[in-house]
Coordinates of C-alpha atoms and ligand atoms in Angstrom, one line a residue:
A1 CA 0.0 0.0 0.0
K2 CA 1.1 3.6 -0.5
S3 CA 3.0 4.9 2.5
T4 CA 1.0 7.2 4.7
S5 CA 1.5 10.8 3.6
A6 CA 4.8 12.2 4.8
I7 CA 3.2 15.2 6.4
P8 CA 3.1 15.2 10.2
A9 CA -0.6 15.5 11.4
E10 CA 0.2 18.7 13.4
T11 CA 1.7 20.3 10.3
S12 CA -1.3 19.7 8.2
A13 CA -3.5 20.9 11.1
R14 CA -1.4 24.1 11.4
A15 CA -1.7 24.9 7.7
Q16 CA -5.5 24.5 7.9
T17 CA -5.6 26.8 11.0
L18 CA -3.5 29.4 9.2
R19 CA -5.7 29.4 6.1
A20 CA -8.8 29.8 8.3
E21 CA -7.2 32.6 10.4
I22 CA -6.0 34.5 7.3
Q23 CA -9.5 34.1 5.7
E24 CA -11.1 35.5 8.9
H25 CA -8.8 38.5 8.9
N26 CA -9.7 39.2 5.3
Y27 CA -13.4 38.9 6.1
R28 CA -13.1 41.4 9.0
Y29 CA -11.1 43.8 6.9
Y30 CA -13.0 43.6 3.6
A31 CA -16.5 42.4 4.3
L32 CA -17.0 44.1 7.7
D33 CA -14.8 47.2 6.9
E34 CA -13.3 46.8 10.4
P35 CA -9.7 47.8 11.2
R36 CA -7.4 44.8 10.4
I37 CA -4.7 43.3 12.5
P38 CA -1.3 45.1 12.2
D39 CA 0.1 44.3 8.7
A40 CA 3.2 42.8 10.4
A41 CA 1.1 40.2 12.2
Y42 CA -0.9 39.4 9.0
D43 CA 2.3 39.1 7.0
R44 CA 3.8 36.7 9.7
L45 CA 0.8 34.4 9.3
M46 CA 1.2 34.5 5.5
R47 CA 4.9 33.8 5.7
E48 CA 4.4 30.9 8.1
L49 CA 1.8 29.3 5.6
Q50 CA 4.1 29.9 2.6
D51 CA 7.0 28.2 4.4
L52 CA 4.8 25.2 5.4
E53 CA 3.6 24.9 1.8
A54 CA 7.1 25.3 0.4
E55 CA 8.2 22.4 2.7
Y56 CA 5.1 20.2 2.0
P57 CA 3.7 21.2 -1.4
E58 CA 0.9 18.6 -0.9
L59 CA -0.5 21.0 1.7
V60 CA -1.4 23.6 -1.0
T61 CA -5.2 23.9 -1.6
P62 CA -6.8 26.1 -4.3
D63 CA -8.4 28.4 -1.7
S64 CA -5.1 28.9 0.1
P65 CA -4.3 32.7 0.3
T66 CA -0.9 31.9 -1.1
Q67 CA -2.6 30.8 -4.4
R68 CA -3.8 34.2 -5.5
V69 CA -1.2 35.1 -8.1
G70 CA -0.9 32.8 -11.2
Q71 CA 2.7 32.7 -12.4
T72 CA 1.9 31.7 -16.0
P73 CA 0.7 34.5 -18.3
L74 CA -2.2 33.6 -20.6
S75 CA -1.9 33.9 -24.4
A76 CA -5.5 35.1 -24.7
F77 CA -8.7 35.3 -22.6
A78 CA -11.2 32.4 -23.1
T79 CA -14.8 33.3 -23.8
V80 CA -17.5 32.7 -21.1
T81 CA -21.2 32.3 -21.8
H82 CA -23.1 33.7 -18.8
E83 CA -25.7 31.2 -17.5
L84 CA -28.0 34.3 -17.0
P85 CA -27.5 37.4 -19.1
M86 CA -25.9 40.4 -17.3
L87 CA -28.5 43.0 -17.9
S88 CA -28.0 46.8 -18.2
L89 CA -30.0 49.5 -16.4
D90 CA -32.5 52.0 -17.7
N91 CA -31.5 55.6 -16.9
A92 CA -33.3 58.4 -15.0
F93 CA -32.2 61.9 -15.9
G94 CA -34.1 63.8 -13.3
E95 CA -36.4 63.5 -10.3
D96 CA -39.4 63.3 -12.6
D97 CA -38.0 60.2 -14.2
L98 CA -37.7 58.6 -10.8
I99 CA -41.2 59.5 -9.9
A100 CA -42.4 58.2 -13.2
F101 CA -40.4 54.9 -12.6
D102 CA -42.1 54.4 -9.3
R103 CA -45.5 55.2 -10.8
R104 CA -45.0 52.6 -13.6
V105 CA -43.9 50.0 -11.0
R106 CA -47.1 50.5 -8.9
D107 CA -49.3 50.7 -12.0
R108 CA -47.8 47.4 -13.3
L109 CA -48.3 45.7 -10.0
Q110 CA -51.8 47.1 -9.8
D111 CA -51.2 48.0 -6.2
D112 CA -50.8 51.5 -5.0
A113 CA -49.0 50.4 -1.8
T114 CA -45.7 52.2 -1.2
I115 CA -42.7 50.3 -2.7
E116 CA -39.7 49.4 -0.7
Y117 CA -36.5 50.3 -2.6
A118 CA -32.9 49.2 -2.2
C119 CA -30.6 52.1 -2.9
E120 CA -27.0 51.5 -3.9
P121 CA -24.2 53.8 -5.3
K122 CA -23.4 52.9 -8.9
L123 CA -19.6 52.4 -8.7
D124 CA -17.6 53.6 -11.7
G125 CA -15.7 50.4 -12.4
I126 CA -16.0 47.2 -14.4
A127 CA -18.9 44.8 -14.0
V128 CA -17.8 41.2 -13.1
S129 CA -19.4 37.9 -12.6
L130 CA -17.9 35.5 -9.9
L131 CA -19.0 31.8 -9.9
Y132 CA -18.6 29.8 -6.7
R133 CA -19.1 26.0 -6.6
D134 CA -19.3 24.4 -3.2
G135 CA -18.0 27.7 -1.9
L136 CA -14.9 27.8 -4.0
L137 CA -14.3 30.6 -6.6
V138 CA -14.1 28.7 -9.9
R139 CA -14.6 31.5 -12.5
G140 CA -14.4 35.3 -12.9
A141 CA -15.8 36.9 -16.1
T142 CA -16.3 40.4 -17.5
R143 CA -19.8 41.4 -18.6
G144 CA -18.9 41.6 -22.3
D145 CA -22.0 42.0 -24.4
G146 CA -24.2 40.8 -21.5
T147 CA -24.4 37.3 -22.9
Q148 CA -20.7 36.4 -23.4
G149 CA -17.7 37.9 -21.6
E150 CA -14.0 37.2 -21.1
D151 CA -12.7 34.7 -18.6
I152 CA -10.5 36.7 -16.2
T153 CA -10.4 34.2 -13.4
Q154 CA -6.6 34.5 -12.9
N155 CA -6.9 38.2 -12.6
V156 CA -9.9 38.4 -10.2
R157 CA -8.1 35.8 -7.9
T158 CA -5.4 38.5 -7.2
I159 CA -8.0 40.9 -5.6
D160 CA -7.9 40.5 -1.8
S161 CA -11.6 41.6 -1.3
I162 CA -12.7 38.7 -3.5
P163 CA -12.8 35.5 -1.3
L164 CA -11.3 32.4 -2.8
K165 CA -13.6 30.4 -0.5
L166 CA -16.9 31.6 0.8
R167 CA -17.1 31.9 4.6
G168 CA -19.4 30.0 6.9
S169 CA -22.2 27.9 5.3
G170 CA -25.7 28.1 4.0
Y171 CA -24.7 29.4 0.6
P172 CA -26.1 27.6 -2.5
R173 CA -24.0 24.8 -4.1
V174 CA -23.6 27.0 -7.2
L175 CA -23.7 30.7 -6.6
E176 CA -23.0 33.5 -9.1
V177 CA -22.2 36.8 -7.5
R178 CA -22.2 40.0 -9.6
G179 CA -20.5 43.1 -8.7
E180 CA -18.2 45.9 -9.7
I181 CA -14.4 45.9 -9.6
Y182 CA -13.1 49.4 -9.0
M183 CA -10.0 51.3 -8.1
P184 CA -10.3 53.6 -5.0
K185 CA -9.2 57.2 -5.6
A186 CA -6.2 56.9 -3.3
G187 CA -5.0 53.8 -5.1
F188 CA -5.5 55.5 -8.5
E189 CA -3.4 58.6 -7.4
A190 CA -0.6 56.4 -6.0
L191 CA -0.6 54.3 -9.3
N192 CA -0.3 57.5 -11.4
E193 CA 2.4 58.8 -9.1
K194 CA 4.4 55.6 -9.7
A195 CA 3.8 55.9 -13.5
R196 CA 5.0 59.5 -13.5
E197 CA 8.2 58.5 -11.7
K198 CA 8.8 55.8 -14.2
G199 CA 7.9 58.0 -17.2
D200 CA 5.0 55.6 -18.0
K201 CA 1.7 56.6 -19.6
L202 CA -0.8 57.9 -17.0
F203 CA -4.3 56.6 -16.5
V204 CA -7.1 59.0 -17.2
N205 CA -9.4 57.9 -14.4
P206 CA -9.9 55.1 -11.9
R207 CA -12.3 53.3 -14.1
N208 CA -9.9 53.2 -17.0
A209 CA -7.1 52.1 -14.6
A210 CA -9.3 49.2 -13.3
A211 CA -10.2 48.2 -16.9
G212 CA -6.6 48.2 -18.0
S213 CA -5.6 46.2 -14.9
L214 CA -8.1 43.5 -15.5
R215 CA -7.1 43.2 -19.2
Q216 CA -3.6 42.0 -18.3
L217 CA -2.8 38.5 -19.6
D218 CA -0.2 38.3 -16.8
A219 CA -1.9 38.2 -13.5
R220 CA 1.3 39.2 -11.8
I221 CA 0.7 42.7 -13.2
T222 CA -2.9 42.7 -12.0
A223 CA -1.7 41.7 -8.5
T224 CA 0.3 45.0 -8.3
R225 CA -2.8 47.1 -8.9
P226 CA -5.0 48.4 -6.0
L227 CA -8.3 46.9 -7.0
E228 CA -11.4 46.2 -4.9
M229 CA -14.8 44.5 -5.6
C230 CA -18.3 45.3 -4.3
A231 CA -21.0 42.7 -4.8
Y232 CA -24.4 44.1 -6.0
S233 CA -26.5 41.3 -7.3
V234 CA -27.0 37.6 -7.3
G235 CA -27.0 35.9 -10.7
Y236 CA -27.3 32.1 -11.4
V237 CA -28.1 29.9 -8.4
E238 CA -28.3 26.1 -8.1
D239 CA -29.2 24.0 -5.1
G240 CA -29.9 26.7 -2.7
E241 CA -32.2 29.6 -1.7
V242 CA -31.7 33.3 -1.9
P243 CA -33.6 35.5 0.5
A244 CA -36.9 37.1 -0.4
K245 CA -35.4 40.6 -0.5
H246 CA -32.5 42.0 -2.5
S247 CA -31.1 43.8 0.6
E248 CA -31.1 40.5 2.6
T249 CA -29.2 38.8 -0.2
L250 CA -26.5 41.5 0.0
E251 CA -26.4 40.9 3.8
A252 CA -26.0 37.2 3.2
F253 CA -23.1 38.0 0.8
R254 CA -21.4 39.9 3.6
D255 CA -21.8 36.9 6.0
W256 CA -20.2 34.7 3.2
G257 CA -17.2 37.0 3.2
L258 CA -18.0 39.2 0.2
K259 CA -17.7 43.0 0.3
I260 CA -20.9 45.0 -0.2
N261 CA -21.1 48.8 -0.3
R262 CA -21.6 50.4 3.1
E263 CA -23.8 53.1 1.6
M264 CA -26.5 50.6 0.7
R265 CA -29.9 51.6 2.3
V266 CA -33.5 50.4 2.2
V267 CA -36.1 53.2 1.9
Q268 CA -39.9 53.4 1.4
G269 CA -41.2 55.1 -1.7
A270 CA -39.9 57.5 -4.4
D271 CA -39.5 60.6 -2.3
A272 CA -37.1 58.8 0.1
C273 CA -35.2 57.7 -3.0
I274 CA -34.8 61.3 -4.0
E275 CA -33.6 62.2 -0.5
Y276 CA -31.1 59.4 -0.7
Y277 CA -29.9 60.6 -4.1
Q278 CA -29.4 64.2 -2.8
Q279 CA -27.6 63.3 0.4
L280 CA -25.2 60.9 -1.4
G281 CA -24.7 63.5 -4.2
E282 CA -23.6 66.0 -1.6
R283 CA -21.0 63.5 -0.2
R284 CA -19.8 62.3 -3.6
A285 CA -16.5 64.1 -3.6
Q286 CA -15.7 62.8 -0.1
L287 CA -16.2 59.1 -1.1
D288 CA -13.1 56.9 -1.4
Y289 CA -14.2 55.8 -4.9
D290 CA -15.8 57.3 -8.0
I291 CA -19.5 56.8 -8.5
D292 CA -21.6 57.9 -11.5
G293 CA -25.1 57.6 -10.0
I294 CA -27.4 55.7 -7.7
V295 CA -29.2 52.4 -8.5
F296 CA -32.7 52.0 -7.1
K297 CA -34.1 48.4 -7.0
V298 CA -37.5 47.1 -6.0
N299 CA -36.4 45.2 -2.9
R300 CA -38.9 42.3 -2.9
R301 CA -37.8 39.5 -5.2
D302 CA -41.4 38.4 -5.8
L303 CA -42.3 41.8 -7.1
Q304 CA -39.1 41.8 -9.3
D305 CA -40.2 38.6 -10.8
E306 CA -43.7 40.0 -11.4
L307 CA -42.3 43.1 -13.1
G308 CA -39.7 41.2 -15.3
F309 CA -37.6 43.0 -18.0
V310 CA -37.9 45.1 -21.0
A311 CA -35.5 44.0 -23.7
R312 CA -32.1 44.1 -21.9
A313 CA -33.1 46.0 -18.7
P314 CA -35.3 45.1 -15.8
R315 CA -38.6 47.0 -15.3
W316 CA -37.8 46.9 -11.6
A317 CA -34.5 48.7 -11.5
I318 CA -33.3 52.1 -12.7
A319 CA -30.0 54.1 -12.5
Y320 CA -30.2 57.8 -11.7
K321 CA -26.9 59.4 -12.8
F322 CA -25.1 62.4 -11.4
P323 CA -24.0 65.2 -13.8
A324 CA -20.8 64.1 -15.5
Q325 CA -17.8 65.4 -13.4
E326 CA -14.6 66.9 -15.0
E327 CA -16.0 67.2 -18.5
M328 CA -12.4 66.6 -19.9
T329 CA -12.3 63.2 -18.4
Q330 CA -15.4 62.2 -20.3
L331 CA -13.8 63.5 -23.6
L332 CA -10.5 61.7 -22.9
D333 CA -12.3 58.5 -21.9
V334 CA -10.0 56.4 -24.1
E335 CA -8.6 53.1 -23.0
F336 CA -4.9 53.0 -22.2
Q337 CA -3.5 49.5 -22.2
V338 CA -0.7 49.5 -19.7
Ligands
3B9_1 C1 -30.0 45.0 -11.6 C2 -28.8 44.7 -12.5 C3 -29.2 44.8 -13.9 C4 -28.2 43.3 -12.1 N1 -29.1 42.2 -12.4 C5 -29.0 41.4 -13.5 O1 -28.0 41.6 -14.3 C6 -29.9 40.3 -13.7 C7 -29.8 39.4 -14.7 C8 -30.7 38.4 -15.0 C9 -31.8 38.3 -14.2 O2 -32.8 37.3 -14.4 C10 -33.0 36.9 -15.7 C11 -33.2 35.5 -15.8 C12 -33.4 35.0 -17.1 C13 -33.5 35.9 -18.2 C14 -33.3 37.3 -18.0 C15 -33.1 37.8 -16.7 C16 -32.0 39.2 -13.1 C17 -31.0 40.2 -12.9 C18 -27.7 45.7 -12.2 C19 -26.8 46.1 -13.2 C20 -25.8 47.0 -12.9 C21 -25.6 47.5 -11.5 C22 -24.6 48.4 -11.1 N2 -23.7 48.9 -12.0 N3 -24.5 48.7 -9.8 C23 -25.4 48.3 -8.9 N4 -25.3 48.7 -7.7 N5 -26.4 47.4 -9.3 C24 -26.5 47.0 -10.6 N6 -27.5 46.1 -10.9

C-alpha cells in the first residue's frame, strides 16, 4: 500500500488553521470594513503558511491565500457564456423620471402600496461575474455584451476583497455573484504617481485604470494594482435559496465573506429615493471611490419577478446618474492598455 502521507498531522492541522485565520482577517477587513490586525502580524501568518507549503507542497489547496497570483501569463482570454444574461440598467435623468419609474412600477403591480427600494451607489468600475461552486471561486468573467464575456479568473483571484472560498455555510452549491471591480481614488493617485516617476503613460481615471488592470494577460501585473470589488446582485443559483429581499441577499453575501457597499440603504417610496440621491450627491467628492449615480431596485424579489424585464433591462431597476464630473475626463475617456 502507498506509505501514509509524509506530512506530520500537526503540520497539516497548522496549515489548515493558518488558512482559516487569514481568511477570517480578510473577512473582518474587507466584508466588515473593520480595522485589520497590524500588517506585520498578518504578513507573519502568510509567511508561516508559505514556508509550510514550500516544505510540503501537498499542503497547498486552491483556496489557500498563497494561491492568489498565477505565475503563467495567458496567451489570450477564453470566452465565457453567462448562465443568465448580465443586464444593463434603464436611466433616469431627473427626479421626474424617478417619480415616473415608481408610478410605472405601482401601476404594473396594480397595487398603490408604497414600494420598498434598495438604494446603492453605482460604482464607476468594471462589472464582473464571480462563480462559486461548493463555496470555491471557480470563475471570474467580464460582462462583455451581456451574454458572453471574457474569462478573467486568474486576474480576479489577485483581488484580496474577493474571497477564494466563501465563509461559513448556507450558501447555494452553485452561486454566481455579480459586482463591480473598481480602483479607489487613493490607489489611483498612487498608481499614477508611480507611473510619473517611471515616465510611463498615466491613467485618465480610476475606471480606465481598473479596466486596464483587468485586461492584463499576466496576473502578476494585475496583482500589483489596488483593485477592490463590491457585490451588488445575485446571478445564477443552483441547489440553494436566496432571501426574499435583495437587501437580505447582500447581507448574506457579507456573511459569506463578500464586500458589499456600506452606503446601501432600504427606503420606502420614491420621495425617500430622491432624498437618498441628494444626500449621497452632496457627499460624492468625499467618497473613497468614483460613483456615477445611484441604482434603485424594488427590494422584494417576488415583485421583481412579477415586473420582469424590457429587452435588456429590468422593469424593476433604474440608474439615476449624477451630472458628469470633470468634462475633460469624459472626452478623454480612451482606453490606455498599460
Ligand atoms: C439589476 C442589475 C441589472 C443586475 N441584475 C442582472 O443583471 C440580472 C440578470 C438576470 C436576471 O434574471 C433573468 C433571468 C433570465 C433571463 C433574463 C433575466 C436578473 C437580474 C444591475 C446592473 C448594474 C448594476 C450596477 N452597476 N450597480 C449596482 N449597484 N447594481 C446594478 N444592478
